[in-house]
Tab-separated table of N, CA and C in Angstrom:
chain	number	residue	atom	x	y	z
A	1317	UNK	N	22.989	-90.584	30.503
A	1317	UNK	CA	22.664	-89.363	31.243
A	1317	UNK	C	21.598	-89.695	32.283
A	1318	UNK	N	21.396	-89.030	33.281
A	1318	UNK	CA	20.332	-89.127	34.369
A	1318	UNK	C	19.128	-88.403	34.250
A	1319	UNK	N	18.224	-89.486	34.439
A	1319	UNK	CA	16.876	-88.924	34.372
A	1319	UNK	C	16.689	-87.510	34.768
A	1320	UNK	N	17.096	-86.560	35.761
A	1320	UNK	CA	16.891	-85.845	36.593
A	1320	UNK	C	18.287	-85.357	36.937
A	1321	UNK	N	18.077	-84.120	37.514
A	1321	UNK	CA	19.216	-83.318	38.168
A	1321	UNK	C	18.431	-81.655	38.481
A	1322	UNK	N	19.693	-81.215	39.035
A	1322	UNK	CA	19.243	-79.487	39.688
A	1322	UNK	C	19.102	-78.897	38.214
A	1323	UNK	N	18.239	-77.836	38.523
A	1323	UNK	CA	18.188	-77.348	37.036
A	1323	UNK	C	18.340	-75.760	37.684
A	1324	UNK	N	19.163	-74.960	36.834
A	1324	UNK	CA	18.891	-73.552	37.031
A	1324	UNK	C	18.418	-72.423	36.121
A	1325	UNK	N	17.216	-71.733	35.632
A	1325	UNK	CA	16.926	-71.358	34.748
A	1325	UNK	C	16.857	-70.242	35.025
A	1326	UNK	N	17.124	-68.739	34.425
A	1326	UNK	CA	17.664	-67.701	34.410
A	1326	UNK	C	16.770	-66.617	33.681
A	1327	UNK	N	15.484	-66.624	33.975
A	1327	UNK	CA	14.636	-65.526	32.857
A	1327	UNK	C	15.019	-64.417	32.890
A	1328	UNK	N	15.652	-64.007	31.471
A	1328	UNK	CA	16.663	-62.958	31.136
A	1328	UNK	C	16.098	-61.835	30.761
A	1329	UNK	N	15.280	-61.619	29.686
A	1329	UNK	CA	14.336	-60.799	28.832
A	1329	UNK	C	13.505	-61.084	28.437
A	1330	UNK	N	12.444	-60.749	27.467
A	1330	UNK	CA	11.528	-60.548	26.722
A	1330	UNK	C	11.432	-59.598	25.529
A	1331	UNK	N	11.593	-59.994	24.034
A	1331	UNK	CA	11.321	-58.686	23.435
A	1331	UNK	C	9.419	-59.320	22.263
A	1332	UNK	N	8.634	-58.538	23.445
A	1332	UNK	CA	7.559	-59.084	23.101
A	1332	UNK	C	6.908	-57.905	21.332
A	1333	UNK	N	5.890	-58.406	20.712
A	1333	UNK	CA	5.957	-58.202	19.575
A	1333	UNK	C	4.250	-58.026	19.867
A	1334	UNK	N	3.527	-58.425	20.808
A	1334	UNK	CA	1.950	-58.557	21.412
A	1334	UNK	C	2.361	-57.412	22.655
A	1335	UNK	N	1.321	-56.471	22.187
A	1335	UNK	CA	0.859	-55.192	23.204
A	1335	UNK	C	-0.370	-55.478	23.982
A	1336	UNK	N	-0.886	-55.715	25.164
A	1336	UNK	CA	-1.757	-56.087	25.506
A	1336	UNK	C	-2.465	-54.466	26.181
A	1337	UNK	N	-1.567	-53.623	26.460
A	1337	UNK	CA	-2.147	-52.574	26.969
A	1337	UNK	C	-2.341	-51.369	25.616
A	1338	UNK	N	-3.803	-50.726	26.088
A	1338	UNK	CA	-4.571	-49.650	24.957
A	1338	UNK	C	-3.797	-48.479	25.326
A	1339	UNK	N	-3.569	-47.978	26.517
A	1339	UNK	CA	-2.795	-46.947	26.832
A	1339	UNK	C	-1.749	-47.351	27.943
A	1340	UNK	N	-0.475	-46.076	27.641
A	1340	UNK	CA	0.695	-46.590	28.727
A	1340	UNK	C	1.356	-47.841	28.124
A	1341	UNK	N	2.217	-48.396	29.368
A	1341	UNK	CA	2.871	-49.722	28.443
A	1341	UNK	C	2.662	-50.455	29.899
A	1342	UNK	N	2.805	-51.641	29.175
A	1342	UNK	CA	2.808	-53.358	29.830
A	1342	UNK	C	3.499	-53.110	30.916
A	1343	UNK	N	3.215	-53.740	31.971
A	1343	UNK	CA	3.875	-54.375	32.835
A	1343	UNK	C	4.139	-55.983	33.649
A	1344	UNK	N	4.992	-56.418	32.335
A	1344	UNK	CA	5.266	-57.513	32.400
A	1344	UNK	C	5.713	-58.637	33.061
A	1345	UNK	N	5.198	-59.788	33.453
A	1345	UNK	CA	6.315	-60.635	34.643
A	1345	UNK	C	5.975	-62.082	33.911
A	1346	UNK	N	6.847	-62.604	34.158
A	1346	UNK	CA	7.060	-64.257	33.507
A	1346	UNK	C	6.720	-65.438	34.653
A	1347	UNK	N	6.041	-66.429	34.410
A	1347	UNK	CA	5.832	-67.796	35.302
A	1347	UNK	C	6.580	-68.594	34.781
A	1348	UNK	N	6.957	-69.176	35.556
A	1348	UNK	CA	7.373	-71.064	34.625
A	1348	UNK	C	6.289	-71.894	35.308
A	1349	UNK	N	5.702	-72.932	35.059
A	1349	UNK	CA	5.311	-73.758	35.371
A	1349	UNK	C	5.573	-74.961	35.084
A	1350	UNK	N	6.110	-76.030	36.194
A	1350	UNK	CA	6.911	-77.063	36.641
A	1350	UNK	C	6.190	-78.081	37.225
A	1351	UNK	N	5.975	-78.981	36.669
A	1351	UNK	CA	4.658	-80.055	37.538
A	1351	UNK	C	3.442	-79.323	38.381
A	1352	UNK	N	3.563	-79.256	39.558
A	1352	UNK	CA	2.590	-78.749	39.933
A	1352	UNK	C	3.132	-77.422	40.667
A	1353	UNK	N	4.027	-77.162	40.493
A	1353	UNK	CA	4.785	-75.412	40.678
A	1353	UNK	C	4.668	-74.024	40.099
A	1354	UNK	N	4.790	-73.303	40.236
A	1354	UNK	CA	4.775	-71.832	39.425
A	1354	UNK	C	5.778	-70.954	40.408
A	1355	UNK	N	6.981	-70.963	39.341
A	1355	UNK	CA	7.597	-69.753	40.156
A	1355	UNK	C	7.839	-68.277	39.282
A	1356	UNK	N	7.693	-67.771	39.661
A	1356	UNK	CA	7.401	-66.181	38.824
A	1356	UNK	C	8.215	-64.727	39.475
A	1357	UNK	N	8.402	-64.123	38.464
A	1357	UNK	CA	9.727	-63.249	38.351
A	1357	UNK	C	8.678	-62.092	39.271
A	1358	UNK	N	9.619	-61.181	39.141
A	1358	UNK	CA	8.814	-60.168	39.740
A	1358	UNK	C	8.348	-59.037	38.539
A	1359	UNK	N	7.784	-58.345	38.739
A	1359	UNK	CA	6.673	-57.464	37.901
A	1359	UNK	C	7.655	-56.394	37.361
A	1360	UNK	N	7.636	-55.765	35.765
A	1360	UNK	CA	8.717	-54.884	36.030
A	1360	UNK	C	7.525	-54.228	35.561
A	1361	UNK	N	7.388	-52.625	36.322
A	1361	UNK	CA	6.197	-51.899	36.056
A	1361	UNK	C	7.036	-50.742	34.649
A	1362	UNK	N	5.912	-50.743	33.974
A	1362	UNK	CA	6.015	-49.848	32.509
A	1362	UNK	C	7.800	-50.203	31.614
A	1363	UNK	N	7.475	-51.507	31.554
A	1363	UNK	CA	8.945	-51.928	30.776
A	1363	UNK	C	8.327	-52.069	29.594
A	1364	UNK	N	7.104	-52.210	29.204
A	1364	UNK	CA	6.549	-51.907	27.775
A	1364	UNK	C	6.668	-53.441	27.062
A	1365	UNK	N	7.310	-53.086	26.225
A	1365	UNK	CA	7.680	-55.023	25.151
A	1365	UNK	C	9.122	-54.992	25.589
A	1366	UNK	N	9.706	-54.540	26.331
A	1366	UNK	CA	11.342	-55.221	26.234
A	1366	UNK	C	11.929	-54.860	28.107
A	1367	UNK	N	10.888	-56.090	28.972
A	1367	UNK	CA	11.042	-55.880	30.340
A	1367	UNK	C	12.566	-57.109	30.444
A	1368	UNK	N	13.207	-56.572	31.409
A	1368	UNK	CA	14.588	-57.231	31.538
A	1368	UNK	C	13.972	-57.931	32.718
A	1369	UNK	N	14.090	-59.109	33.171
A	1369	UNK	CA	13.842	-59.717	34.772
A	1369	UNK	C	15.049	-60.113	35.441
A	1370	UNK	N	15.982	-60.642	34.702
A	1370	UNK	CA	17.519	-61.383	35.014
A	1370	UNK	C	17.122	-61.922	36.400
A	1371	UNK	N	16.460	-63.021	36.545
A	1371	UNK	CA	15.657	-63.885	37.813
A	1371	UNK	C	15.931	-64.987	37.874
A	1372	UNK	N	16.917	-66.066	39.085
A	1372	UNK	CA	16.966	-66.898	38.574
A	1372	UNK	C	16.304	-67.963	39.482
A	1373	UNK	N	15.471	-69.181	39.016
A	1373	UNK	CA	14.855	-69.958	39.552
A	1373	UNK	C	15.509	-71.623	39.706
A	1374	UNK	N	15.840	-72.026	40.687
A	1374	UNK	CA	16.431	-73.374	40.607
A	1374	UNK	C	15.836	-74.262	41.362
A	1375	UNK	N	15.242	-75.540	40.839
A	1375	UNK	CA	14.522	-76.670	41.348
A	1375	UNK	C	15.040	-78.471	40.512
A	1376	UNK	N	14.886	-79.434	41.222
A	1376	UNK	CA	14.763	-80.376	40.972
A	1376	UNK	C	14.260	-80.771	39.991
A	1377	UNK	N	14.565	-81.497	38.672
A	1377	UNK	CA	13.838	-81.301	36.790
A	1377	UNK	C	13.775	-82.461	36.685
A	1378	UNK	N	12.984	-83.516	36.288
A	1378	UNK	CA	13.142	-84.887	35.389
A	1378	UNK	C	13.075	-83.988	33.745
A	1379	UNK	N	13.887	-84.709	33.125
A	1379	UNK	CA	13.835	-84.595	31.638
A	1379	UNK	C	13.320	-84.679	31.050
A	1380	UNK	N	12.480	-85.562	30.974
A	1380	UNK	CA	10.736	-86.075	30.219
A	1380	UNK	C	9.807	-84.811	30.326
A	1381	UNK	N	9.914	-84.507	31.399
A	1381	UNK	CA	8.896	-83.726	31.837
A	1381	UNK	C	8.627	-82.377	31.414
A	1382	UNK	N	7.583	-81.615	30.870
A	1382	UNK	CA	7.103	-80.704	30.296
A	1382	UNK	C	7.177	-79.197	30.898
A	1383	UNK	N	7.674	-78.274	30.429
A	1383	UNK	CA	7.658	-76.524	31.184
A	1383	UNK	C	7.423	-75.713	30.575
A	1384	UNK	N	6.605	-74.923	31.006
A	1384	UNK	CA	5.808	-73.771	30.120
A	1384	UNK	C	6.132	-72.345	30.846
A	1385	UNK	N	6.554	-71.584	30.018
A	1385	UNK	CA	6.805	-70.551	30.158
A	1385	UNK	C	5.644	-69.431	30.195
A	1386	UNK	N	5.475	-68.673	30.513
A	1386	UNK	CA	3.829	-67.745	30.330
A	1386	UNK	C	4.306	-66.616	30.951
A	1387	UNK	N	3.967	-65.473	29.534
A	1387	UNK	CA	4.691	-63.954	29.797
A	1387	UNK	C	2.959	-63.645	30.252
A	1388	UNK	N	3.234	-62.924	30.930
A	1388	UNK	CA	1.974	-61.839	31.229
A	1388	UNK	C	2.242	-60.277	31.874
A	1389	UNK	N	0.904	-59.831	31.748
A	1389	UNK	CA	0.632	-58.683	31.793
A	1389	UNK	C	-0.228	-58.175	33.086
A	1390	UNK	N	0.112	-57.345	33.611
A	1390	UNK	CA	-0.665	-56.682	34.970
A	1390	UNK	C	-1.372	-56.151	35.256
A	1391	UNK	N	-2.643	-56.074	35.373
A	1391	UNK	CA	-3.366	-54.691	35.268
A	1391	UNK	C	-4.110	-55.000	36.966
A	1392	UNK	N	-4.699	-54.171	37.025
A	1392	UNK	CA	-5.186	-54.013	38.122
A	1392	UNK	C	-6.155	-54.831	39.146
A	1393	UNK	N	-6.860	-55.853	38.155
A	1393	UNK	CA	-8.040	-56.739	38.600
A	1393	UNK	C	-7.420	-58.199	38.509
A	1394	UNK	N	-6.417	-58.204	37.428
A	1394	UNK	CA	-6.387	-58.964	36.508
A	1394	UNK	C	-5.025	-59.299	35.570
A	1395	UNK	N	-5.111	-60.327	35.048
A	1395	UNK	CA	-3.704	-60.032	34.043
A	1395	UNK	C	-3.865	-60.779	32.764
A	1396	UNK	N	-3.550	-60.137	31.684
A	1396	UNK	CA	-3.739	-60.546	30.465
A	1396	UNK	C	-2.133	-61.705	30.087
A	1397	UNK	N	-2.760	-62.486	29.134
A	1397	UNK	CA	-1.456	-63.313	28.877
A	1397	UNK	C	-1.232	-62.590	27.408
A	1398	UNK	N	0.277	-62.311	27.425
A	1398	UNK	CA	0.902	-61.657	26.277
A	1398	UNK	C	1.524	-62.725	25.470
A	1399	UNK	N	1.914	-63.725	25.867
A	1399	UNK	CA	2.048	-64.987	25.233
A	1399	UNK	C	2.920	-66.377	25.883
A	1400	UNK	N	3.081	-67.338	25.769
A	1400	UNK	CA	3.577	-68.360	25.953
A	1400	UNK	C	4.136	-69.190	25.089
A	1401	UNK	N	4.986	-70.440	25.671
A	1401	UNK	CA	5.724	-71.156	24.635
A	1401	UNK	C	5.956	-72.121	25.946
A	1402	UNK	N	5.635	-74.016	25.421
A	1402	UNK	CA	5.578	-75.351	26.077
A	1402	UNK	C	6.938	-75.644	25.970
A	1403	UNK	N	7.463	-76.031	26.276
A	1403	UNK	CA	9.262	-77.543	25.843
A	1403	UNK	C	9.133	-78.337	27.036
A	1404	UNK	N	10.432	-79.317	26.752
A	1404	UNK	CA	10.494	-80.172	28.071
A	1404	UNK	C	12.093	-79.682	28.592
A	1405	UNK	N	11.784	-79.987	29.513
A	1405	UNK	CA	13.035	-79.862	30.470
A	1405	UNK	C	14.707	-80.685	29.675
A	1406	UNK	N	14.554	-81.554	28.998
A	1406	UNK	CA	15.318	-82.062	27.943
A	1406	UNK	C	15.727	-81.280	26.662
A	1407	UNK	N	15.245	-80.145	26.262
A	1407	UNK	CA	15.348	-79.607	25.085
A	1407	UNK	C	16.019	-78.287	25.375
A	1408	UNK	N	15.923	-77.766	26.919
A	1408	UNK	CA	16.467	-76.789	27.263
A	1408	UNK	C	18.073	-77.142	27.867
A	1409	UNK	N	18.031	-78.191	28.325
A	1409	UNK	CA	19.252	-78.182	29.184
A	1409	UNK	C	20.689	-78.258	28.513
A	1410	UNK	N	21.858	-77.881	28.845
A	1410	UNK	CA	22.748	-77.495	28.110
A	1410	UNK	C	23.369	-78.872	27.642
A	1411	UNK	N	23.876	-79.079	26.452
A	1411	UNK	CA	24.417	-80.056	25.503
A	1411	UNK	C	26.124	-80.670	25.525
A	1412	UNK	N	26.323	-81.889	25.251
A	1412	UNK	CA	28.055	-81.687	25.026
A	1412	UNK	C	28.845	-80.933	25.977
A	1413	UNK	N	28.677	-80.928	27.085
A	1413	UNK	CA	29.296	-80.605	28.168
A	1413	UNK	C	29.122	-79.462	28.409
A	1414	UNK	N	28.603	-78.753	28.140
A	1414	UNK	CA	28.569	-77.252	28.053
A	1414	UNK	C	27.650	-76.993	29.537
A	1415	UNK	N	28.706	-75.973	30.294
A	1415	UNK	CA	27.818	-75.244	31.445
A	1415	UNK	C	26.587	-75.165	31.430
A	1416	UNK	N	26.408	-74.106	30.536
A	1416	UNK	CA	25.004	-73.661	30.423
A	1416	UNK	C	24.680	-73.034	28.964
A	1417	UNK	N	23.285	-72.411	28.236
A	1417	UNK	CA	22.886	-72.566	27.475
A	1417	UNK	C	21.970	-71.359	27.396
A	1418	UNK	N	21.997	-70.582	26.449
A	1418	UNK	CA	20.904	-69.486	26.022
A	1418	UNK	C	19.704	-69.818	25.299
A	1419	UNK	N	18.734	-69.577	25.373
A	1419	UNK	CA	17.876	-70.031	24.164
A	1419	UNK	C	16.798	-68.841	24.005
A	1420	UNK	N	16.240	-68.099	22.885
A	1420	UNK	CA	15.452	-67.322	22.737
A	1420	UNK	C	14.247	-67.965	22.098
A	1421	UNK	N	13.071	-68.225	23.400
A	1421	UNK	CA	12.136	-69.172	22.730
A	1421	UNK	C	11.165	-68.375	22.408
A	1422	UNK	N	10.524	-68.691	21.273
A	1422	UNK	CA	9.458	-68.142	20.045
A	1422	UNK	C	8.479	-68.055	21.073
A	1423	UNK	N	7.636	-66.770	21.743
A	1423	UNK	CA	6.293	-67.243	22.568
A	1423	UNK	C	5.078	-66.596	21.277
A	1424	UNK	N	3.823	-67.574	21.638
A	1424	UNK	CA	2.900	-67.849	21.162
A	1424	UNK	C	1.646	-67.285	21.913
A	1425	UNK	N	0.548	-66.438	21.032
A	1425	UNK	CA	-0.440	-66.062	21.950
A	1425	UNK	C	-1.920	-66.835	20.692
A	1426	UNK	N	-2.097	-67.998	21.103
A	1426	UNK	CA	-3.114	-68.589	19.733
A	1426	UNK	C	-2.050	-69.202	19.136
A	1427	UNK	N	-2.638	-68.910	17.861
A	1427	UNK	CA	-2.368	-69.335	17.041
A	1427	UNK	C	-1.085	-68.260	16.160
A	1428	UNK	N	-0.578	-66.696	16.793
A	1428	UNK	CA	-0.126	-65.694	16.518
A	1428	UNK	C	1.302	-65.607	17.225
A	1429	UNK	N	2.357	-65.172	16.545
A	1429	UNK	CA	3.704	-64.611	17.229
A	1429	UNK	C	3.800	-64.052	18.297
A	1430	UNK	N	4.435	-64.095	19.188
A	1430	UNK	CA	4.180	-62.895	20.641
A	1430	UNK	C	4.831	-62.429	20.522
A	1431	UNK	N	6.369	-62.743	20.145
A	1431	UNK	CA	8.046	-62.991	20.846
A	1431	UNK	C	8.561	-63.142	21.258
A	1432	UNK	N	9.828	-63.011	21.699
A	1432	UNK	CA	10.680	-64.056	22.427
A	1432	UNK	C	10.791	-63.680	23.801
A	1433	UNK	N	11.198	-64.662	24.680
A	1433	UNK	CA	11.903	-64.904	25.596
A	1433	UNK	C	13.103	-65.937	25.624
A	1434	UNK	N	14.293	-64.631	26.829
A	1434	UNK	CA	15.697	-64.985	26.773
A	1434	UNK	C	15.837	-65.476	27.825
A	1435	UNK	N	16.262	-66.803	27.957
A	1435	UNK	CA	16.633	-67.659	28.876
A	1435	UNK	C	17.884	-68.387	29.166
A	1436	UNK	N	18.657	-68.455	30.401
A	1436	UNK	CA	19.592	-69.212	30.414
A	1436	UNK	C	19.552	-70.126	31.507
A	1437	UNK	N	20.579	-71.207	30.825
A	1437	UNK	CA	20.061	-72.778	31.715
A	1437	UNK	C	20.957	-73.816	31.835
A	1438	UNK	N	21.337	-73.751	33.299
A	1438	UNK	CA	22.373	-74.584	33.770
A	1438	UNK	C	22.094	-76.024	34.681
A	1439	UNK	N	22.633	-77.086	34.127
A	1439	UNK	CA	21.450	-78.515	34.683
A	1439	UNK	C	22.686	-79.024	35.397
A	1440	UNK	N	22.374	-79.397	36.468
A	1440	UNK	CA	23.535	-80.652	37.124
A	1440	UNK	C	23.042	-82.070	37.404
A	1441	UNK	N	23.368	-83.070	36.475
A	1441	UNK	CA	22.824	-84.361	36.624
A	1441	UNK	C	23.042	-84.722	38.461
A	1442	UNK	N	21.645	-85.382	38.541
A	1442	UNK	CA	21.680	-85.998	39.458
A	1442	UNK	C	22.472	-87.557	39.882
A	1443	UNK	N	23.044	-87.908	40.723
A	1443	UNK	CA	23.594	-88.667	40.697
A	1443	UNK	C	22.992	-90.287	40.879
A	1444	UNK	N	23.615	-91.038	39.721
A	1444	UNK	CA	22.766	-92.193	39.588
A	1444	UNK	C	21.781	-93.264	40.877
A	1445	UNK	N	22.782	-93.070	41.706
A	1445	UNK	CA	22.324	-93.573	43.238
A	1445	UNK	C	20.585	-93.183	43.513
A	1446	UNK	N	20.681	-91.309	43.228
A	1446	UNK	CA	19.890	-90.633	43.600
A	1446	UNK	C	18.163	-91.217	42.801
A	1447	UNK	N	18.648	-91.740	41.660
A	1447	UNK	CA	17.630	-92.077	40.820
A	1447	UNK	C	17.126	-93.262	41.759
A	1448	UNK	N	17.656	-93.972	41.699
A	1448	UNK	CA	17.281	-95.489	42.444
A	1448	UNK	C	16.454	-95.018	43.522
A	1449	UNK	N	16.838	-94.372	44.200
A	1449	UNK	CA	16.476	-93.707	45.705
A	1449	UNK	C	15.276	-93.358	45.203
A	1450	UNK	N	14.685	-92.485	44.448
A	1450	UNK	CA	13.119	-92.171	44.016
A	1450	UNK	C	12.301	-93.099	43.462
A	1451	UNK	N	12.849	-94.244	42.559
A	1451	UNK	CA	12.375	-94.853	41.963
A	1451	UNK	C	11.848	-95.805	42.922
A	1452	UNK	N	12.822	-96.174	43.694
A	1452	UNK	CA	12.500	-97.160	44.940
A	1452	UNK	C	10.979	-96.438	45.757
A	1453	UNK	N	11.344	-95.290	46.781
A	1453	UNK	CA	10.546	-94.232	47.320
A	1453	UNK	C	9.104	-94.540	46.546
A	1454	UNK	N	9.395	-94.162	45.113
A	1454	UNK	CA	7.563	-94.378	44.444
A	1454	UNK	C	6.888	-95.566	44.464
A	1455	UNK	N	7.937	-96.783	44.317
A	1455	UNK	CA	7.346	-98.014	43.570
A	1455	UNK	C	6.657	-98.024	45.755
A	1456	UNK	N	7.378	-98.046	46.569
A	1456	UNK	CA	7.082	-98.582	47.872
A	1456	UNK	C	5.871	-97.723	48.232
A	1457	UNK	N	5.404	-96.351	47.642
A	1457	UNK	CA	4.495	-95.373	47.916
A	1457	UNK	C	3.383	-96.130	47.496
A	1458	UNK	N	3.649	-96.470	45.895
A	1458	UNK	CA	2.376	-96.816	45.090
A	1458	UNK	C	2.197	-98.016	45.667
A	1459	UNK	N	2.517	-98.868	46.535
A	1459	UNK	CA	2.241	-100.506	46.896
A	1459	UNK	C	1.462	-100.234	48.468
A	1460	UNK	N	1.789	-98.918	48.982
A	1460	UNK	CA	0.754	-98.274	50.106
A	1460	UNK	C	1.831	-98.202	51.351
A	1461	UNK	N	2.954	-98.868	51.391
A	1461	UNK	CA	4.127	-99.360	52.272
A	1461	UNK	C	4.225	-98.069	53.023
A	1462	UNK	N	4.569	-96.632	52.212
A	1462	UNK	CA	4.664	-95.346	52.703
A	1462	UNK	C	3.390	-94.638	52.243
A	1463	UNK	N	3.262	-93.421	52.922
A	1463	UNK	CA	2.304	-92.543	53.034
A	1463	UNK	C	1.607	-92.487	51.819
């Protein structure tokens, strides 16, 4: 399999189980964070614990590499985190040939349950050529050759 390929990830729902708001309900929006990226859904105002986003985000993935999901909360100054959950880009992507892939990952606020988030996730290996091509690109970067 290839290090890398397009990845498309699909933040579906949330059925959160952590209330962060005293009065009224949450208004929830999801980040991913991707190396040094953050792309984030849009805000659904007063969706409470069960905000739908159906958002889909598609970028360039190495497999190794680590993505964190982070539900939060909106308030006015500020935003509270309702919870999160880490994986790698390898653990999400779909298996045995399969298109794509659902996964309802456990989010975490501490050491405490948050609940889930529904995700779907469609990877297209990059093509082997393409690997060489970066690998080359870095090794000639890190020797000072390019920028």
């Amino acid at each position: 399999m290839a290090s890398g390929g397009t990845i498309r990830i699909k933040v579906c729902s949330a059925e959160l189980t952590r209330d962060t708001e005293m009065f009224g309900k949450m208004d929830p929006y999801c980040v991913i964070e991707y190396k040094d990226k953050k792309y984030q859904t849009n805000v659904k105002n007063e969706a409470g614990t069960k905000p739908v986003w159906n958002q889909s985000f598609n970028f360039f993935a190495e497999l190794n590499r680590q993505i964190v999901f982070d539900v939060l909360e909106e308030d006015t100054f500020s935003s509270d985190q309702v919870g999160m959950v880490e994986t790698t880009i390898e653990a999400i992507i779909p298996k045995n040939g399969a298109d794509s892939v659902e996964h309802n990952l456990e989010l975490n606020y501490g050491n405490e349950e948050a609940g889930t988030l529904k995700i779907s996730v469609e990877f297209t290996p990059a093509p082997q050529w393409y690997a060489f091509i970066l690998v080359d690109f870095w090794n000639l970067r890190g020797f000072g050759v390019l920028g």
